[in-house]
Every structure is written in C-alpha cells, then in structure tokens.
Coordinates of C-alpha atoms and ligand atoms in Angstrom, one line a residue:
Chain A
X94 CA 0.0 0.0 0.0
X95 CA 3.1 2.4 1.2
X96 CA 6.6 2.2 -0.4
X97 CA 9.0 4.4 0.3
X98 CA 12.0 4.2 -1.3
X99 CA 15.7 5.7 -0.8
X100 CA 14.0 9.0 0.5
X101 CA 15.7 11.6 2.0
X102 CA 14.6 14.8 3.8
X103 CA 16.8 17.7 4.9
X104 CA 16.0 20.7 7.0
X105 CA 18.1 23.8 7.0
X106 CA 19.7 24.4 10.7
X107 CA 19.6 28.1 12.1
X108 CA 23.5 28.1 11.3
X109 CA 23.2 27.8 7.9
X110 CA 23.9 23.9 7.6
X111 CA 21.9 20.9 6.5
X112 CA 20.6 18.7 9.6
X113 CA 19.5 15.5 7.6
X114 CA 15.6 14.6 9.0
X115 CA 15.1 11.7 7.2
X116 CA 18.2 9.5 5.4
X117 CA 18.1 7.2 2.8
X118 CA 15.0 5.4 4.4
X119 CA 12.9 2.7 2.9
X120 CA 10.0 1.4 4.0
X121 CA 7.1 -0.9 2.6
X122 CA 4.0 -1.3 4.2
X123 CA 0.9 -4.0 3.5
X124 CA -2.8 -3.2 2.8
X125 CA -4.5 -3.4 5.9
X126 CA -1.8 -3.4 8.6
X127 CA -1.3 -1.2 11.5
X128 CA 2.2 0.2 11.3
X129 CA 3.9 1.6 14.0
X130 CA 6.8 4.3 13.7
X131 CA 8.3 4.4 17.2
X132 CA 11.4 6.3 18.5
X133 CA 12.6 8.6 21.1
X134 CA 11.9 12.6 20.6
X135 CA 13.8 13.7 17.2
X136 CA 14.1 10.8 16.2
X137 CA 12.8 11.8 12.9
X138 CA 9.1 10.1 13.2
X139 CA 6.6 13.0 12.7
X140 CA 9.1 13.9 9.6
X141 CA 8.8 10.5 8.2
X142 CA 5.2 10.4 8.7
X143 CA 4.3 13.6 6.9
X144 CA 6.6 12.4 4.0
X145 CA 3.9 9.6 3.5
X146 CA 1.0 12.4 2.4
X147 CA 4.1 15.1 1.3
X148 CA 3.3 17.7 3.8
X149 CA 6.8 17.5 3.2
X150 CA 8.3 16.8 0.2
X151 CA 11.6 14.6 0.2
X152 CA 14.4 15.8 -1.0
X153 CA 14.7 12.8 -2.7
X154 CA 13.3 9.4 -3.0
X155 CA 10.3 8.5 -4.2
X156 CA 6.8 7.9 -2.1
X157 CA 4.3 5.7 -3.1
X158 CA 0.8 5.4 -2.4
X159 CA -1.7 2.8 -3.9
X160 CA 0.8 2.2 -6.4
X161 CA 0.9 5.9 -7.5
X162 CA 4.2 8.2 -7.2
X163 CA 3.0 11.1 -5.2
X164 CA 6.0 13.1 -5.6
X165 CA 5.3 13.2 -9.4
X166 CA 1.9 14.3 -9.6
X167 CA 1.2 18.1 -9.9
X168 CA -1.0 20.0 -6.9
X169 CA -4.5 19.3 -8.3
X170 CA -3.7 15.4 -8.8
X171 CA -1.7 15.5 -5.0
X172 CA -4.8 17.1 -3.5
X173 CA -7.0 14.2 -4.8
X174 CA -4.5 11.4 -3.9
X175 CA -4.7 13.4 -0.4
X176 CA -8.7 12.5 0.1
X177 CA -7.2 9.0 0.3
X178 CA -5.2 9.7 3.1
X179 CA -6.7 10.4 6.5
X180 CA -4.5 12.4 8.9
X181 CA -4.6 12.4 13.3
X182 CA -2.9 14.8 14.8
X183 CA -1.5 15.0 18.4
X184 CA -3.4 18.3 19.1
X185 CA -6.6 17.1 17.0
X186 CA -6.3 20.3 14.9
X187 CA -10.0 20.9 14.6
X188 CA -11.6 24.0 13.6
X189 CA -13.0 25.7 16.8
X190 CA -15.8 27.5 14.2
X191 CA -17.2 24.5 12.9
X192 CA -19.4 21.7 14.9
X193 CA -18.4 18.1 15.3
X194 CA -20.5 17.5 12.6
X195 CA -19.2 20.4 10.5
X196 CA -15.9 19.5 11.3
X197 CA -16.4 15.6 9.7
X198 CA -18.2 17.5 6.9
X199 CA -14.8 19.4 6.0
X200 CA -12.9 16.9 3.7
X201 CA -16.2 15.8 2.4
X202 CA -17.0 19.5 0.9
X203 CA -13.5 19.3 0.1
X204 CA -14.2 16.8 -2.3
X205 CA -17.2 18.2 -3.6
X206 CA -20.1 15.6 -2.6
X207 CA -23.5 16.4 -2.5
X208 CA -25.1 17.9 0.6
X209 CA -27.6 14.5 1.4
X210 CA -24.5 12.7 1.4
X211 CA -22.3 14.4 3.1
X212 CA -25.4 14.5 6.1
X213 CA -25.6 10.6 5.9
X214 CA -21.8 10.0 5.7
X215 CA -21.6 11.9 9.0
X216 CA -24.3 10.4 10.6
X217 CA -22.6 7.1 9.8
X218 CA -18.9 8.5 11.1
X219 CA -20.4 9.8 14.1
X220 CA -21.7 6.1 15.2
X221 CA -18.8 4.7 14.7
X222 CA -16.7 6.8 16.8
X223 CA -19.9 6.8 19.0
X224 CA -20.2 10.7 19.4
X225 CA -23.9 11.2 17.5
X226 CA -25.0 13.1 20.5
X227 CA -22.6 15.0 20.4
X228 CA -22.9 16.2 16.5
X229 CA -23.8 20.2 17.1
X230 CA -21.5 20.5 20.2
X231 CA -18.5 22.7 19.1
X232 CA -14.6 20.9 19.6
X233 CA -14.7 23.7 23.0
X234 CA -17.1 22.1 24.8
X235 CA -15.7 18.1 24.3
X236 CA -12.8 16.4 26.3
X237 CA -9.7 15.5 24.9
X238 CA -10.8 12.1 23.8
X239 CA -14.1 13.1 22.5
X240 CA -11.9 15.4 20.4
X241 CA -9.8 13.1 19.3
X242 CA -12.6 10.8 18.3
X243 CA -14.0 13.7 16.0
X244 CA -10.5 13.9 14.7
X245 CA -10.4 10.0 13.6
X246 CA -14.3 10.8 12.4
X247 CA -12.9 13.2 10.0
X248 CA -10.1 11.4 8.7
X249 CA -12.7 8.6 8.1
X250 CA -15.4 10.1 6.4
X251 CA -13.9 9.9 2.7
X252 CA -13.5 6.5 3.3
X253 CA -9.8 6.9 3.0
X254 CA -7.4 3.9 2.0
X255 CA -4.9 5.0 4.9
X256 CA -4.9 6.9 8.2
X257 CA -2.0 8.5 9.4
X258 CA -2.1 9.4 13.1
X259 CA 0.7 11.3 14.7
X260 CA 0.7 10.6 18.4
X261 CA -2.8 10.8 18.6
X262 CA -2.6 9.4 22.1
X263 CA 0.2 11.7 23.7
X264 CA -2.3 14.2 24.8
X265 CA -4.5 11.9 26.5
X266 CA -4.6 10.4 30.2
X267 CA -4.3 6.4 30.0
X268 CA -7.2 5.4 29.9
X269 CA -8.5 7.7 27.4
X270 CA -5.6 6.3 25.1
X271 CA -6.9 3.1 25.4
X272 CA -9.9 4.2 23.9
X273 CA -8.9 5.9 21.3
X274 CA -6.4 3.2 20.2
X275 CA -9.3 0.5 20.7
X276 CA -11.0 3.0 17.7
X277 CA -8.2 2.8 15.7
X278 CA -8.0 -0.7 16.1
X279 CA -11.9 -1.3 15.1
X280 CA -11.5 0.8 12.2
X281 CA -8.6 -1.1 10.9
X282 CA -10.5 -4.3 11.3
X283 CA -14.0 -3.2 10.3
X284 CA -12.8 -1.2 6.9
X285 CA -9.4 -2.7 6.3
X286 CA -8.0 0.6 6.7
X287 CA -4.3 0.8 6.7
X288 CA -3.6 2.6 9.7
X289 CA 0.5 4.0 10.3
X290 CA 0.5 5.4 13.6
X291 CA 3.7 7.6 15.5
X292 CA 4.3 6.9 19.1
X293 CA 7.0 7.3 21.5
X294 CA 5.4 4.6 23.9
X295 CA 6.1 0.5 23.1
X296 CA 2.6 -0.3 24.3
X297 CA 0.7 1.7 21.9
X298 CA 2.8 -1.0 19.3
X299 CA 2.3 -3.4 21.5
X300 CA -1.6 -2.7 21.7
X301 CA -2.4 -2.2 18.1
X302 CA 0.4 -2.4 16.0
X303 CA 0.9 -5.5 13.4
X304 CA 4.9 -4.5 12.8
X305 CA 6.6 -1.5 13.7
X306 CA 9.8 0.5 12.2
X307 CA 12.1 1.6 14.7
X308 CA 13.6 5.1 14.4
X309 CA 16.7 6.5 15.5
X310 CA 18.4 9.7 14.1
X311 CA 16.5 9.6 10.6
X312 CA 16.8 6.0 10.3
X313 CA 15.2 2.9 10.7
X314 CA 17.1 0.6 12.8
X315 CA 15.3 -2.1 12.9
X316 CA 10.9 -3.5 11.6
X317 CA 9.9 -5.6 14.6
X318 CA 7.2 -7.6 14.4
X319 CA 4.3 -7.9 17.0
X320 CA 2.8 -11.4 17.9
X321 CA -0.1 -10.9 20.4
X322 CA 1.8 -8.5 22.6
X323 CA 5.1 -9.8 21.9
X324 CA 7.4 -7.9 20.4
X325 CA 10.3 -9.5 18.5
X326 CA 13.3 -6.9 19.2
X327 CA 16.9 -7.3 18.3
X328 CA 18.5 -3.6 18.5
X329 CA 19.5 -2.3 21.4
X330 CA 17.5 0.3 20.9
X331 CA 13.8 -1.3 20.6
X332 CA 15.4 -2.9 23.9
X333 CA 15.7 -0.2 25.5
X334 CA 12.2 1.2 24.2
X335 CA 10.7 -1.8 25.8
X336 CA 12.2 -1.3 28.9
X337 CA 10.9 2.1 28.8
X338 CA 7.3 1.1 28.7
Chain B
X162 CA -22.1 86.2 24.3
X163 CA -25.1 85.7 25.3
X164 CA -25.8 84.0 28.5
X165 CA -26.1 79.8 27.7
X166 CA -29.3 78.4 29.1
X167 CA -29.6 74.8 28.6
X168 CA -33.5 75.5 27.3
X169 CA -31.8 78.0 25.1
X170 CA -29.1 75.5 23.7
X171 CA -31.8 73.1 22.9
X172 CA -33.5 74.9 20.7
X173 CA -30.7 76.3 19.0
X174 CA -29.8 72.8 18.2
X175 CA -33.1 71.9 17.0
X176 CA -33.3 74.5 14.8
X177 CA -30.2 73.1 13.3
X178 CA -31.6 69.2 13.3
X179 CA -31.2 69.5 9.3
X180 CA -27.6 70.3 9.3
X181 CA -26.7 68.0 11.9
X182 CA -28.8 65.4 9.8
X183 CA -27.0 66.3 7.0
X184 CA -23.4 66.0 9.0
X185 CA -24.3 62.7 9.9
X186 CA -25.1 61.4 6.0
X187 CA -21.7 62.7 5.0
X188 CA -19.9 61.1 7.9
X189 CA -22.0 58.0 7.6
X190 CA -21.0 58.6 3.8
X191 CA -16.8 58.9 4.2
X192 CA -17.0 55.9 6.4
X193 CA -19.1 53.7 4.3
X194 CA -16.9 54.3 1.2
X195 CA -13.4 53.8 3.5
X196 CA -14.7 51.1 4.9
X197 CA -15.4 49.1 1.8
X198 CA -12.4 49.6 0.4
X199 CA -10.9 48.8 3.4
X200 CA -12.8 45.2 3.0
X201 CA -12.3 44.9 -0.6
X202 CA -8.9 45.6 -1.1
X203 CA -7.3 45.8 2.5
X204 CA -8.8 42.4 3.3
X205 CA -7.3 40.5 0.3
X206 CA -4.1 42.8 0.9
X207 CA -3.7 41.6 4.5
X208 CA -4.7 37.6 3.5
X209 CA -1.8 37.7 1.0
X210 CA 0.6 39.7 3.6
X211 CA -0.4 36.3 5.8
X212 CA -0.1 33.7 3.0
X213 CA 3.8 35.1 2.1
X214 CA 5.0 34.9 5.4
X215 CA 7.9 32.5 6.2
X216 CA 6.2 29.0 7.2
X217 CA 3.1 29.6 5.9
X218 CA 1.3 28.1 2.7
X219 CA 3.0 30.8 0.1
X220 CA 5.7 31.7 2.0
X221 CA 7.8 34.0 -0.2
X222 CA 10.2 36.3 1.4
X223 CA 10.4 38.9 -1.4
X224 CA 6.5 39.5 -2.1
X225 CA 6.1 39.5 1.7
X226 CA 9.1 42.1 2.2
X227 CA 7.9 44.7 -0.9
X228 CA 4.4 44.4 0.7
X229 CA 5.2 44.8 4.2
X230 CA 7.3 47.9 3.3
X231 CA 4.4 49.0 1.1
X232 CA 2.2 49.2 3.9
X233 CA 4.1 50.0 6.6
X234 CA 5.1 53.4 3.9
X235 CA 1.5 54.6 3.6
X236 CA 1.0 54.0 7.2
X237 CA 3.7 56.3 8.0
X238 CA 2.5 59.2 6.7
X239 CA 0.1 61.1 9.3
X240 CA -3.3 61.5 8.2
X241 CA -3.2 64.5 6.9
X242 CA -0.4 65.1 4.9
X243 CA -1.6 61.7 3.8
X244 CA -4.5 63.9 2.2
X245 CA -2.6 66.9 0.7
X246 CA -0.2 64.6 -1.4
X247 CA -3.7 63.0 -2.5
X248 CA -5.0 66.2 -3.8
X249 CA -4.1 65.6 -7.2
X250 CA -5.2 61.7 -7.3
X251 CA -8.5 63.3 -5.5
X252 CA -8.9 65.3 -8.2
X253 CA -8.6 63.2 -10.8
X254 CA -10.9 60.1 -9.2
X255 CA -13.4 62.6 -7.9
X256 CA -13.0 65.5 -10.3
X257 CA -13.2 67.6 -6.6
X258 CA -11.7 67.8 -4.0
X259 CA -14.3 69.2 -1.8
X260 CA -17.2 67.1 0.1
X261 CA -17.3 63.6 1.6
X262 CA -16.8 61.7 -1.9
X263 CA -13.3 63.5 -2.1
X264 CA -12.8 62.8 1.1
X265 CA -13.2 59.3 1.3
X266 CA -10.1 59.1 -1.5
X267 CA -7.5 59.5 1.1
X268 CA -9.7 57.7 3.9
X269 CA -9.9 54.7 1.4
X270 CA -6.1 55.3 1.1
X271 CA -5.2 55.2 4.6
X272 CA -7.6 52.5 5.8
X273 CA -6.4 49.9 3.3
X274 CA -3.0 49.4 5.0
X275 CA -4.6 49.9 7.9
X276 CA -6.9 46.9 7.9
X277 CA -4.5 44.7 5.8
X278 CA -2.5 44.5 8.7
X279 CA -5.4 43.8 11.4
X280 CA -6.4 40.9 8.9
X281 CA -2.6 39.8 9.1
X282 CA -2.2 39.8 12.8
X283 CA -5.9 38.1 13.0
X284 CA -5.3 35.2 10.9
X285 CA -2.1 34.8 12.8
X286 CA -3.8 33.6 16.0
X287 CA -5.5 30.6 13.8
X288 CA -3.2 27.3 14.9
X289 CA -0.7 26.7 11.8
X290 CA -1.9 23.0 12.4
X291 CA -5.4 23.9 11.6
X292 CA -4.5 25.1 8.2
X293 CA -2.1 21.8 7.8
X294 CA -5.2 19.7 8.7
X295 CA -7.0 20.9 5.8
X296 CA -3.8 20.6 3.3
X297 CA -3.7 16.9 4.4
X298 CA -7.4 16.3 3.2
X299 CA -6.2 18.0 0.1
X300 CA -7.9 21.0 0.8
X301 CA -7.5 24.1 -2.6
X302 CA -5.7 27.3 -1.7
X303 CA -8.8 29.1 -2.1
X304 CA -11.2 26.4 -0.1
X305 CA -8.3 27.0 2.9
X306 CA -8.5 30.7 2.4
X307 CA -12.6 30.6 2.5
X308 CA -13.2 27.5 4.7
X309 CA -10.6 27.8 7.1
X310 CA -9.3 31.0 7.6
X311 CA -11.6 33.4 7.4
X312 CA -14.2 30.6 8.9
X313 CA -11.8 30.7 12.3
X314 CA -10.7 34.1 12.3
X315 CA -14.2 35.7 11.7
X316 CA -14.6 37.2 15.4
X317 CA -11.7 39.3 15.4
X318 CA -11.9 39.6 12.1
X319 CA -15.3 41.3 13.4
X320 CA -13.1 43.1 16.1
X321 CA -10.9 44.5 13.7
X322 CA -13.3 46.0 11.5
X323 CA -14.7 47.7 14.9
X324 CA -11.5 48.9 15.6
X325 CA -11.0 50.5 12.1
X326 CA -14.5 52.1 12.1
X327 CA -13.9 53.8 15.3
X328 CA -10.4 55.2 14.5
X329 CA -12.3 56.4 10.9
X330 CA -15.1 57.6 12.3
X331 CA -11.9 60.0 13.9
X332 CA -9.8 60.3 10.5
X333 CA -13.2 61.6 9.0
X334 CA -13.3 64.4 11.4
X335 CA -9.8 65.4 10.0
X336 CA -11.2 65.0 6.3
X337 CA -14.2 66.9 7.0
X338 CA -12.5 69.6 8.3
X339 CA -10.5 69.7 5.0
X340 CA -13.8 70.2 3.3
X341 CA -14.7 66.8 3.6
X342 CA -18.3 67.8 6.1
X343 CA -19.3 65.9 8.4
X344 CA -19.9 66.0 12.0
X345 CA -16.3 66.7 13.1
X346 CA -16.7 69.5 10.3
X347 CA -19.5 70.8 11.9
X348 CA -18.3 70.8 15.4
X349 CA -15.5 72.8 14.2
X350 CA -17.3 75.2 12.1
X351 CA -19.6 76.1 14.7
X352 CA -18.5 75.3 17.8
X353 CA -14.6 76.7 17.4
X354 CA -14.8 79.6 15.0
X355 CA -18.6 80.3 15.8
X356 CA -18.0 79.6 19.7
X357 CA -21.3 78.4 19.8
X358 CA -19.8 75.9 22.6
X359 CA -23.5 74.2 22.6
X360 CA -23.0 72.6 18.7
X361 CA -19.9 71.6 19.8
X362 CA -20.7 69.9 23.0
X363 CA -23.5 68.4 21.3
X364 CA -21.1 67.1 18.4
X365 CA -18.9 65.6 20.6
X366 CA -21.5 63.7 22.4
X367 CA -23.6 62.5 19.3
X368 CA -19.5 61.1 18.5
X369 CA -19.3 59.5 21.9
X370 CA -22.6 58.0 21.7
X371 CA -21.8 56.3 18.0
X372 CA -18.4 55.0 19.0
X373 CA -20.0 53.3 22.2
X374 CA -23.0 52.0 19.6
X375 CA -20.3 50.6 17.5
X376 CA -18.4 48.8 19.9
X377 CA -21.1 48.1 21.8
X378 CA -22.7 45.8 18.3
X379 CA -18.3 45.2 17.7
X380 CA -18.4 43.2 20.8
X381 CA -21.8 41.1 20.8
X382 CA -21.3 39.8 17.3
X383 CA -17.7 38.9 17.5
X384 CA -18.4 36.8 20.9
X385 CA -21.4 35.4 19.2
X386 CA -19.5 34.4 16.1
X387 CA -16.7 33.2 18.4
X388 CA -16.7 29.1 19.4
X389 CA -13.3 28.5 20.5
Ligands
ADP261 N1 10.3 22.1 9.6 C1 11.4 21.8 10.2 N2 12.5 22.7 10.1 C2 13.7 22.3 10.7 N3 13.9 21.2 11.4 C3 12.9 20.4 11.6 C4 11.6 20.6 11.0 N4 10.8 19.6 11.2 C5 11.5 18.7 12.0 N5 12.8 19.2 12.2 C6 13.8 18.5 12.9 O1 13.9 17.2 12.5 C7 14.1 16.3 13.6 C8 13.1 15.2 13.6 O2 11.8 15.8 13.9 P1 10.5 15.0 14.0 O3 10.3 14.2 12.8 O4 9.4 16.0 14.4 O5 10.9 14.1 15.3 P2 9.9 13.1 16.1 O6 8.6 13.2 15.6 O7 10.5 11.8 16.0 O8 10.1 13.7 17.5 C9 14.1 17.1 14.8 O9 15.5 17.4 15.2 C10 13.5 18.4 14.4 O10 14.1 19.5 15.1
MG262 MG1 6.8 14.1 16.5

C-alpha cells in the first residue's frame, strides 16, 4: 500500500547547515496493517510520517501510495490522492468554528459531494466513533478524547485507504488512550483501513500495532514484528524502548 | 455672548436638526466608502501579507518584504499630509476635492493598510496545524483561504473591523475639516470659530454615543461568532 524508497529529507539548521531529518529510508507497508513508527523525541518520526502524504516533500526518493508516485503528480492530482489519506494529529487540529459535525463534513465539501451525502456520511462516522450526541456540540465544549474521536471521524469520512495518526494518544490520560487506540484498532478491522500510527510509547505497538519500524536519528534501525503483545526486538535500541514502557 | 441656558441651547440645536442630519449622512457617507475599500482591497491585501510569510502556505520572502514595506510606507505618513499629497489623485478620481466623496479618497487610502495588517495579525492567532489539517485532506488554496481562515478568524476579524470604524469615524473628522463635512466638520465650524460651545458639545457627544454603539454591536457579534 506504502513504499517508500531511498527518501531523503533535509531541513536547514539556524546556522546555515543541513541537519538531515530523514536519510536514505525505505519502508514498505501491506494493505490493511497497522504500522507503528516508534522512536525517542527527534528521532525523525513525525518527519517520516508527513513524508507519506508530502506535507513535506523529500528531497529525494520516491513515495508511493496505492501504487501511484506522489512526488510526481502536480497539486491538483496530489490534492486528490490526499482524500485517500486520513491524517490524526496529536493536538486534533480541529476548527473551533465548525461543529463536530461540520468538522467531519470538512474533507467531504473538500471533495465536492452532494449535501444529502455528506449529512448521511456523517451520521454514519459519528456512530462509529460513538459521538452522535454530540454532532452540534462545538470541539470547545468536548474532552480531549471526544476530540480526538472527531479527529479519527474526520479522517474517516472519505472512506480513506490509509490513516495517518501522529501521536494521537500523547495528549490523553491512560485510559483515554486506550480508547482511542481501541477506535483505531476497530477501524482497521472493520474497513481494512491501513492505519500508520507515530508513538514514542512500546505499548501503543504493543496494543495495536501489526509491525513497527524503529527510528533512530533519521533512520530505521530495525521493523519488529508484533505477535499478540510480543514484540520480537533485536536492536538495542527497541530494547531499550521496551524497557521504557 | 449671550448667556447659555440649557433650554436655550436646545433649541438652537433643534433649529439646526437638518444640518446636523445632514453632517451625519456625510460622515455615515466617508466611512461607508473607507470602509469598503478597506474590505475589498485591505482584506485580500492583508490575506496575502499572511499567506507570504515564512512558514506559511505561500511563503515568499520577497512578495512579503515589498508588501510589508508597502504598507508600513502609507502607514507612515500622518493623516493629513496623507491627504494633501492625495490632492491631485482626489482630483482626478473625484474631479473635486471638496465634500465627503473626495474625502473618502485619502480615507480609502489610509484604511487599506490599515486593515491589511489587522487581517494579518488576526489570521495569525489561527493554529498553523489547523490550516495543515485541511492541506492533508487535500484541501484548494482558495477552499483553505474561505473554509478555514476566514471561517476561524471571523470574530476578530469582526473586532478589527470595529477597531478600524472607530479610528475612521476620527480620520473623517480630519477630512471633514479639509472640506470633507461631516460632524467633526460641523463641530469645528460652529463650535470653534462660531463659539457656539452648545453645537460643539453636542457634536462631541452625538461622537461618543456612536463610538459606544459601534463597539457596543463590535463586541456582541464577534463573541457570538466566536466558538473557541
Ligand atoms: N520544519 C522543520 N525545520 C527544521 N527542522 C525540523 C523541521 N521539522 C523537524 N525538524 C527537525 O527534524 C528532527 C526530527 O523531527 P521530528 O520528525 O518531528 O521528530 P519526532 O517526531 O521523532 O520527535 C528534529 O530534530 C527536528 O528538530
Ligand atoms: Mg513528532
């Protein structure tokens, strides 16, 4: 579903230099799997992450999605691919303006679908994140998790092939983030929705994930695979990650 | 001078009820017309200043730069010398340079600038992630600009169009003394070289009472447009 290959991304430092984000990284992911990218802070995980959707653009390498190059399309045929890829941010990012309901509406009007649909579409996304009483409340007046769950609705509502989700657990108290990964989870399973997911902690892999790249310094160090809650490490450093947890 | 009764300075007013009407037309008259070019052009102005800035979805520093020093140019002129250079342009939009059409040339002038950079600064509060959301669902340019932007920023976008109408509703007092009208015009016209302290007075208040109106309405729509 994801490849990417040989991609590189470079951000300029405040001295001038080159501080390399992302090197030489490749990566294939499977239709339907949860991925995990996990790594301590800097590691280079949100970078990687947005490299799948090109809200940054690699420098070089190529990224594809569903079998298409997304660094060769122009903007009009990115923006499309884009519909097919949900995004979950660690801070939700929803508009304070619009209602829950407006605010699953967005990508929908985006892509230019008729008004009944978009109302039935919502209703639908709304039940499966179970906030349908909550449709005309504005994102002000929910919790964090009932945010969050607004913030999977709306990456869901296209019907998206993927879902990326940065951290969308790091803002939330524990049990809150089992929850929300729980949704995940039931989303992946219910719709086959590829879902790559950034954390920091080993049991968000351990609790969702399928297989997990692990990041250190722009590179992946090691794909561990997850059986039940096992996770087969060899680095030191997913070690040391599980020892964290 | 004649001893000022209160009873006395009512009447005298009332007797002038037509002129003071007729002030208040041309003032409502020199704002309208600043005021919608302020919208029209200032708004885009001040969405572009935004979009060009470093980090954000146009960034580009030379656009940004030769707009910011654009603005910040007209700005620095006071108000009116601002209107004397316009003189000639007055005269050639207008074809006068006399009454509250001519004068709303150099309002229009000043209040562009003006409001471009309220817009700026307002759209700056919106959380960059906000506007990164919609680029991930592949939102346009323009959708981001209509759906986002000004959709989030609308209450002080609402508060910074208050702002601007009060400090006008002052600029236009300068025009109208330039033979612009108006009620600052009239204040001046009677009240300083007429001493007839009771028009004045009475100016001042009929000023105090619009600008309180206008915040007053500034206020309740921007906190009813405001969910945050
Ligand atoms: N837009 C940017 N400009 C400059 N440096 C950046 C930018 N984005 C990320 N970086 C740097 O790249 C590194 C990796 O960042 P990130 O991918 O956010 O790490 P992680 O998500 O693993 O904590 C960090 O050192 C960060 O400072
Ligand atoms: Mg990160």
């Amino acid at each position: 579903m994801i490849h990417l290959q040989n991609i590189c991304k470079r951000f300029r430092r405040p001295d001038g230099g080159w501080f390399d984000a992302v090197c030489d990284t490749s990566l294939s992911i499977a239709a339907g799997e949860v991925f995990g990218l996990i790594g301590f802070s800097g590691a280079g995980k949100s970078t990687l992450l947005r490299l799948i959707n090109l809200l940054e653009r690699p420098d070089s390498g190529a990224v594809i999605v569903a079998g298409q190059d997304l660094t060769a399309l122009d903007a009009k045929a990115l923006r499309r691919a884009r519909q097919q890829l949900g995004m979950v941010f660690q801070q939700f990012n929803l508009m304070a303006n619009r209602t829950v309901a407006g605010n699953i509406a967005f990508p929908l009007e985006i892509a230019g679908w008729s008004a009944a649909d978009i109302a039935s579409r919502v209703a639908e996304c709304l039940e499966i994140v179970g906030l349908t009483d909550r449709a005309g409340h504005y994102p002000a007046q929910l919790s964090g998790g009932q945010k969050q769950r607004v913030g999977i609705a709306r990456a869901l509502a296209p019907r998206p092939k993927v879902i990326l989700a940065d951290e969308p657990t790091s803002a939330l108290d524990p049990k809150t983030t089992q929850s929300i990964l729980d949704c995940l989870k039931d989303i992946n399973q219910r719709f086959g929705v590829t879902v790559v997911i950034v954390t920091h902690e080993m049991h968000v892999v351990r609790s969702i994930c399928h297989r997990a790249a692990v990041l250190d310094a722009g590179r992946v160090v090691e794909v561990v695979e997850v059986n039940g809650a096992e996770v087969d490490a060899r680095s030191a450093l997913a070690r040391s990650l599980l020892e964290a947890a | 001078m004649e001893e000022l009764t209160f009873a006395a300075a009512l009447a005298d007013l009332a007797s002038m009820a037509p002129e003071i009407w007729q002030a208040c037309r041309e003032t409502a008259l020199m704002l309208a017309v600043g005021l919608a070019a302020a919208i029209t052009l200032g708004g885009p102005l001040g969405i572009v200043l935004y979009l060009s800035q470093p980090g954000q979805l146009f960034a580009n520093r030379w656009v940004h730069g030769l707009l910011g020093w654009t603005v910040n140019l007209v700005r620095s002129f006071p108000f009116i010398i601002l209107m004397v250079s316009l003189v000639p342009l007055t005269r050639l939009i207008v074809g006068s340079t006399i009454g509250p059409v001519a004068a709303a040339v150099p309002l229009s002038f000043a209040a562009i600038p003006y409001f471009a950079r309220l817009v700026e600064q307002t759209l700056r509060e919106i959380p960059r992630g906000v506007v990164e959301a919609a680029e991930a669902m592949g939102a346009s340019p323009l959708q981001i600009i209509v759906k986002v932007l000004l959709n989030e920023a609308r209450s002080g976008l609402i508060s910074s169009l208050t702002i601007l109408t009060i400090s006008f509703l002052s600029y236009s007092a300068v025009a109208g003394v330039v033979g612009g009208g108006g009620i600052g015009d009239l204040a001046i016209r009677y009240g300083y070289y007429r001493f007839q302290t009771d028009v004045m007075v009475a100016m001042v208040l009929l000023l105090v009472l619009i600008v309180q109106i206008i915040q007053f309405v500034g206020n309740r729509l921007a906190a009813r447009l405001d969910k945050r």
